[in-house]
C-alpha cells in the first residue's frame, strides 16, 4: 500500500469520524431543544394551575362569606383573610392621614409666605433687568456678558 493510499484512508476515516460526531451533536441538540419546549409547556401549565387555584380560592371565599358554602375547615381562613383586609384598611387610613398632614404643612408654608405688596403706578417704565443665564454644563448662574462659566469653565454663548 502506497503512502498516498494510506493517507487517503486516514483522511477518509477522519472525515467519517467527524461526520458521526457532528451527526451525534446535531441529534443531541435537537433532543435538548425538544426538552426545553416540553419544560416550557410544563411551566405554562403550572401557571394555569396557579391561576385556577387563585380563582377557586376567591370563589370559595366569596361563597363562605355569603353563607352558600359551609365548611368548618375553611372558616379559619375566612377569619384570617378578614383580619388581613382590616389591617390593609387601617394602613390605608394611616396613609390618608399622613397625606393630609403633608397638605397641611404645604398650606402653612403658603400662609407664612410674604404677600407681594401692590406697587404704586410709576410714571416711567422700570429699567429692563438683564435676564439671568445658567451654565448648560453645571447649572451655575453666569455673570452677565461672560463667555465662560466661572464655575466649570464651559464656553457659553
Backbone as CSV, one residue per row, in Angstrom:
resi,resn,N_x,N_y,N_z,CA_x,CA_y,CA_z,C_x,C_y,C_z
1,UNK,0.845,-1.166,0.000,0.000,0.000,0.000,0.890,1.228,0.000
2,UNK,0.627,2.087,-0.903,1.474,3.256,-1.055,1.127,4.320,-0.006
3,UNK,2.028,5.247,0.099,1.853,6.341,1.058,0.563,7.102,0.786
4,UNK,0.260,7.398,-0.447,-0.939,8.145,-0.806,-2.201,7.361,-0.480
5,UNK,-2.159,6.066,-0.662,-3.322,5.243,-0.326,-3.586,5.273,1.181
6,UNK,-2.486,5.148,1.946,-2.645,5.188,3.407,-3.137,6.555,3.867
7,UNK,-2.597,7.584,3.268,-3.015,8.945,3.619,-4.485,9.159,3.268
8,UNK,-4.882,8.697,2.122,-6.274,8.814,1.694,-7.193,8.066,2.649
9,UNK,-6.768,6.880,3.093,-7.565,6.091,4.022,-7.692,6.799,5.372
10,UNK,-6.621,7.370,5.890,-6.640,8.086,7.175,-7.547,9.310,7.075
11,UNK,-7.444,10.034,5.987,-8.279,11.224,5.792,-9.739,10.809,5.715
12,UNK,-10.013,9.768,5.011,-11.381,9.278,4.866,-11.943,8.841,6.217
13,UNK,-11.156,8.129,7.012,-11.600,7.697,8.337,-11.854,8.904,9.247
14,UNK,-10.983,9.898,9.174,-11.129,11.109,9.992,-12.394,11.859,9.606
15,UNK,-12.658,11.950,8.313,-13.864,12.630,7.834,-15.106,11.876,8.300
16,UNK,-15.084,10.555,8.183,-16.221,9.746,8.627,-16.459,9.912,10.121
17,UNK,-15.383,9.927,10.888,-15.491,10.106,12.340,-16.075,11.481,12.651
18,UNK,-15.622,12.511,11.923,-16.138,13.869,12.119,-17.617,13.963,11.777
19,UNK,-18.025,13.279,10.699,-19.431,13.270,10.305,-20.285,12.624,11.393
20,UNK,-19.795,11.503,11.945,-20.536,10.820,13.000,-20.681,11.715,14.231
21,UNK,-19.596,12.394,14.613,-19.632,13.274,15.788,-20.589,14.443,15.555
22,UNK,-20.558,15.020,14.353,-21.469,16.124,14.040,-22.914,15.658,14.041
23,UNK,-23.131,14.444,13.509,-24.479,13.887,13.498,-24.966,13.672,14.936
24,UNK,-24.098,13.137,15.788,-24.467,12.926,17.194,-24.779,14.260,17.872
25,UNK,-23.941,15.241,17.639,-24.141,16.557,18.243,-25.448,17.182,17.770
26,UNK,-25.754,17.049,16.495,-26.998,17.601,15.953,-28.209,16.902,16.566
27,UNK,-28.141,15.569,16.711,-29.256,14.829,17.315,-29.435,15.209,18.784
28,UNK,-28.310,15.342,19.506,-28.379,15.729,20.924,-28.986,17.119,21.070
29,UNK,-28.555,18.067,20.237,-29.090,19.430,20.306,-30.575,19.466,19.961
30,UNK,-31.003,18.656,18.989,-32.416,18.597,18.631,-33.236,18.082,19.811
31,UNK,-32.736,17.025,20.456,-33.451,16.465,21.613,-33.468,17.455,22.769
32,UNK,-32.361,18.153,22.991,-32.332,19.172,24.054,-33.346,20.280,23.765
33,UNK,-33.488,20.664,22.508,-34.498,21.653,22.129,-35.901,21.153,22.426
34,UNK,-36.139,19.881,22.139,-37.445,19.298,22.443,-37.697,19.284,23.951
35,UNK,-36.643,18.998,24.724,-36.773,19.021,26.191,-37.126,20.421,26.661
36,UNK,-36.447,21.442,26.123,-36.750,22.836,26.507,-38.194,23.183,26.178
37,UNK,-38.673,22.744,25.009,-40.067,23.005,24.634,-41.025,22.346,25.617
38,UNK,-40.739,21.110,25.986,-41.598,20.404,26.942,-41.564,21.084,28.313
39,UNK,-40.387,21.530,28.742,-40.278,22.223,30.036,-41.063,23.528,30.016
40,UNK,-41.043,24.239,28.898,-41.823,25.476,28.798,-43.310,25.173,28.847
41,UNK,-43.728,24.098,28.171,-45.135,23.711,28.217,-45.552,23.353,29.638
42,UNK,-44.677,22.647,30.370,-44.968,22.300,31.760,-45.085,23.567,32.597
43,UNK,-44.184,24.504,32.391,-44.217,25.771,33.136,-45.508,26.531,32.853
44,UNK,-45.922,26.560,31.593,-47.175,27.238,31.236,-48.371,26.560,31.895
45,UNK,-48.371,25.235,31.906,-49.468,24.502,32.548,-49.492,24.754,34.058
46,UNK,-48.314,24.822,34.674,-48.252,25.113,36.108,-48.784,26.513,36.400
47,UNK,-48.501,27.459,35.532,-49.030,28.813,35.712,-50.548,28.813,35.587
48,UNK,-51.078,28.017,34.665,-52.529,27.924,34.521,-53.153,27.293,35.765
49,UNK,-52.475,26.303,36.349,-52.970,25.685,37.583,-52.992,26.724,38.707
50,UNK,-51.936,27.522,38.827,-51.888,28.562,39.866,-53.029,29.555,39.696
51,UNK,-53.294,29.967,38.461,-54.379,30.917,38.202,-55.722,30.296,38.564
52,UNK,-55.900,29.017,38.234,-57.159,28.340,38.563,-57.322,28.222,40.077
53,UNK,-56.226,27.940,40.784,-56.289,27.853,42.248,-56.663,29.206,42.856
54,UNK,-56.107,30.274,42.309,-56.449,31.614,42.808,-57.930,31.903,42.596
55,UNK,-58.431,31.549,41.422,-59.854,31.766,41.145,-60.709,30.902,42.057
56,UNK,-60.288,29.663,42.265,-61.021,28.755,43.140,-61.064,29.304,44.562
57,UNK,-59.940,29.770,45.045,-59.878,30.326,46.397,-60.751,31.553,46.542
58,UNK,-60.702,32.442,45.559,-61.522,33.655,45.619,-63.004,33.294,45.601
59,UNK,-63.369,32.335,44.757,-64.773,31.909,44.670,-65.215,31.261,45.980
60,UNK,-64.380,30.394,46.549,-64.720,29.746,47.815,-64.859,30.774,48.932
61,UNK,-63.976,31.761,48.956,-64.049,32.805,49.973,-65.355,33.574,49.870
62,UNK,-65.738,33.935,48.666,-66.999,34.654,48.476,-68.191,33.794,48.889
63,UNK,-68.148,32.513,48.561,-69.250,31.622,48.925,-69.324,31.438,50.445
64,UNK,-68.179,31.354,51.098,-68.163,31.225,52.555,-68.725,32.484,53.214
65,UNK,-68.345,33.635,52.693,-68.848,34.894,53.249,-70.351,35.036,53.030
66,UNK,-70.823,34.575,51.880,-72.246,34.697,51.561,-73.075,33.634,52.280
67,UNK,-72.428,32.615,52.812,-73.150,31.569,53.505,-73.633,30.458,52.598
68,UNK,-73.302,30.487,51.322,-73.730,29.431,50.413,-72.811,28.218,50.492
69,UNK,-71.666,28.370,51.150,-70.748,27.266,51.371,-70.411,27.247,52.852
70,UNK,-70.580,26.112,53.470,-70.295,25.982,54.895,-69.254,24.899,55.051
71,UNK,-68.127,25.279,55.667,-67.061,24.316,55.893,-66.294,24.738,57.127
72,UNK,-66.308,23.873,58.122,-65.597,24.177,59.367,-64.095,24.271,59.127
73,UNK,-63.589,23.527,58.145,-62.156,23.552,57.867,-61.712,24.864,57.226
74,UNK,-62.623,25.503,56.503,-62.260,26.728,55.789,-62.537,27.999,56.596
75,UNK,-63.336,27.917,57.643,-63.692,29.105,58.431,-62.472,29.845,58.978
76,UNK,-61.424,29.155,59.480,-60.249,29.897,59.971,-59.588,30.740,58.880
77,UNK,-59.626,30.245,57.642,-59.034,31.007,56.545,-59.834,32.273,56.265
78,UNK,-61.147,32.170,56.377,-62.006,33.342,56.181,-61.671,34.388,57.227
79,UNK,-61.524,33.948,58.489,-61.154,34.884,59.560,-59.805,35.525,59.322
80,UNK,-58.852,34.737,58.854,-57.514,35.272,58.582,-57.559,36.308,57.465
81,UNK,-58.288,36.009,56.393,-58.417,36.954,55.282,-59.088,38.241,55.756
82,UNK,-60.136,38.104,56.575,-60.829,39.294,57.088,-59.896,40.139,57.942
83,UNK,-59.073,39.490,58.775,-58.123,40.235,59.614,-57.087,40.956,58.753
84,UNK,-56.609,40.290,57.710,-55.639,40.927,56.816,-56.260,42.102,56.069
85,UNK,-57.495,41.941,55.618,-58.182,43.036,54.928,-58.386,44.222,55.867
86,UNK,-58.686,43.949,57.152,-58.842,45.031,58.129,-57.512,45.751,58.344
87,UNK,-56.432,44.986,58.380,-55.105,45.584,58.553,-54.764,46.479,57.357
88,UNK,-55.111,46.036,56.156,-54.889,46.857,54.957,-55.687,48.151,55.053
89,UNK,-56.952,48.050,55.462,-57.792,49.251,55.588,-57.210,50.213,56.617
90,UNK,-56.690,49.679,57.723,-56.082,50.526,58.755,-54.868,51.259,58.196
91,UNK,-54.046,50.558,57.459,-52.840,51.181,56.896,-53.195,52.195,55.803
92,UNK,-54.239,51.912,55.021,-54.670,52.883,54.009,-55.181,54.159,54.682
93,UNK,-55.893,54.014,55.803,-56.356,55.193,56.552,-55.163,55.982,57.083
94,UNK,-54.134,55.291,57.548,-52.933,55.969,58.038,-52.248,56.736,56.914
95,UNK,-52.237,56.162,55.724,-51.649,56.852,54.570,-52.431,58.128,54.276
96,UNK,-53.753,58.048,54.308,-54.575,59.236,54.048,-54.325,60.313,55.091
97,UNK,-54.164,59.918,56.358,-53.872,60.895,57.410,-52.529,61.569,57.162
98,UNK,-51.544,60.787,56.767,-50.209,61.352,56.522,-50.220,62.274,55.304
99,UNK,-50.995,61.909,54.258,-51.108,62.791,53.098,-51.808,64.097,53.484
100,UNK,-52.810,64.025,54.384,-53.476,65.236,54.860,-52.495,66.096,55.655
101,UNK,-51.620,65.461,56.435,-50.607,66.215,57.192,-49.644,66.919,56.239
102,UNK,-49.292,66.264,55.153,-48.414,66.889,54.158,-49.097,68.117,53.572
103,UNK,-50.372,67.981,53.223,-51.105,69.116,52.661,-51.202,70.260,53.668
104,UNK,-51.363,69.933,54.949,-51.430,70.978,55.980,-50.100,71.712,56.085
105,UNK,-49.004,70.980,55.999,-47.679,71.615,56.049,-47.484,72.517,54.847
106,UNK,-47.915,72.062,53.684,-47.812,72.897,52.485,-48.653,74.159,52.630
107,UNK,-49.846,74.026,53.226,-50.711,75.190,53.422,-50.069,76.177,54.396
108,UNK,-49.382,75.683,55.427,-48.676,76.562,56.370,-47.613,77.371,55.640
109,UNK,-46.880,76.719,54.752,-45.813,77.400,54.029,-46.386,78.488,53.134
110,UNK,-47.535,78.217,52.519,-48.155,79.216,51.651,-48.662,80.379,52.482
111,UNK,-49.253,80.091,53.648,-49.791,81.146,54.504,-48.669,81.993,55.104
112,UNK,-47.536,81.391,55.395,-46.427,82.110,56.005,-45.629,82.915,54.990
113,UNK,-45.767,82.636,53.733,-45.015,83.350,52.707,-45.485,84.797,52.649
114,UNK,-44.544,85.732,52.540,-44.946,87.140,52.475,-45.758,87.405,51.209
115,UNK,-46.814,88.164,51.389,-47.674,88.518,50.266,-47.060,89.709,49.537
116,UNK,-47.028,89.700,48.230,-46.450,90.831,47.495,-47.308,92.088,47.713
117,UNK,-46.602,93.178,47.957,-47.279,94.455,48.165,-47.573,95.086,46.811
118,UNK,-48.752,95.670,46.657,-49.046,96.325,45.382,-48.101,97.509,45.189
119,UNK,-47.601,97.622,43.993,-46.675,98.692,43.655,-47.466,99.899,43.148
120,UNK,-47.058,101.095,43.588,-47.729,102.277,43.066,-47.425,102.420,41.573
121,UNK,-48.353,102.960,40.866,-48.181,103.131,39.426,-47.038,104.086,39.171
122,UNK,-46.101,103.677,38.369,-44.941,104.516,38.054,-45.228,105.272,36.773
123,UNK,-44.648,106.440,36.699,-44.864,107.253,35.517,-43.955,106.821,34.378
124,UNK,-42.844,106.206,34.743,-41.968,105.733,33.679,-41.716,104.232,33.852
125,UNK,-41.428,103.548,32.773,-41.217,102.105,32.807,-39.916,101.794,33.527
126,UNK,-39.910,100.760,34.358,-38.669,100.407,35.051,-37.624,99.938,34.034
127,UNK,-36.374,100.092,34.413,-35.277,99.678,33.534,-35.311,98.158,33.394
128,UNK,-35.089,97.689,32.203,-35.127,96.252,31.944,-33.967,95.571,32.656
129,UNK,-34.289,94.547,33.439,-33.267,93.787,34.150,-32.665,92.782,33.165
130,UNK,-31.369,92.609,33.175,-30.787,91.607,32.284,-31.259,90.213,32.729
131,UNK,-31.560,89.376,31.759,-32.045,88.027,32.047,-30.897,87.182,32.601
132,UNK,-31.158,86.477,33.700,-30.131,85.622,34.290,-29.999,84.374,33.430
133,UNK,-28.750,84.050,33.118,-28.484,82.853,32.322,-27.770,81.842,33.204
134,UNK,-27.890,80.554,32.809,-27.284,79.491,33.583,-26.417,78.642,32.674
135,UNK,-25.348,78.075,33.245,-24.412,77.226,32.503,-25.119,75.940,32.088
136,UNK,-25.017,75.575,30.811,-25.653,74.330,30.372,-24.948,73.084,30.916
137,UNK,-23.698,73.225,31.362,-22.938,72.075,31.858,-23.175,71.828,33.345
138,UNK,-22.989,72.858,34.183,-23.078,72.651,35.638,-24.282,73.338,36.265
139,UNK,-24.983,74.225,35.550,-26.173,74.867,36.069,-25.909,76.116,36.906
140,UNK,-24.668,76.546,37.018,-24.343,77.730,37.814,-24.815,78.992,37.085
141,UNK,-25.177,80.018,37.869,-25.583,81.294,37.281,-24.368,81.935,36.609
142,UNK,-24.583,82.488,35.428,-23.495,83.097,34.662,-23.437,84.595,34.936
143,UNK,-22.244,85.114,34.910,-22.048,86.556,35.038,-22.550,87.187,33.739
144,UNK,-23.326,88.279,33.821,-23.833,88.903,32.586,-22.695,89.224,31.627
145,UNK,-22.840,88.806,30.385,-21.864,89.087,29.342,-20.683,88.143,29.326
146,UNK,-20.639,87.144,30.231,-19.497,86.237,30.302,-19.529,85.252,29.131
147,UNK,-18.344,84.895,28.641,-18.232,83.926,27.564,-17.919,82.537,28.119
148,UNK,-17.483,82.451,29.383,-17.155,81.187,30.023,-17.807,81.132,31.391
149,UNK,-18.143,79.923,31.824,-18.732,79.715,33.152,-17.639,79.871,34.189
150,UNK,-17.891,80.665,35.220,-16.915,80.873,36.278,-16.782,79.621,37.148
151,UNK,-17.775,78.762,37.140,-17.771,77.561,37.979,-16.978,76.424,37.347
152,UNK,-17.303,76.084,36.083,-16.689,74.901,35.469,-15.846,75.228,34.238
153,UNK,-15.915,76.458,33.730,-15.101,76.864,32.605,-15.673,76.530,31.244
154,UNK,-16.892,76.052,31.193,-17.529,75.724,29.911,-17.782,77.011,29.124
155,UNK,-17.512,76.954,27.817,-17.768,78.120,26.963,-19.280,78.244,26.763
156,UNK,-19.788,79.450,26.975,-21.214,79.725,26.791,-21.346,80.822,25.758
157,UNK,-22.475,80.847,25.083,-22.651,81.855,24.036,-23.728,82.824,24.394
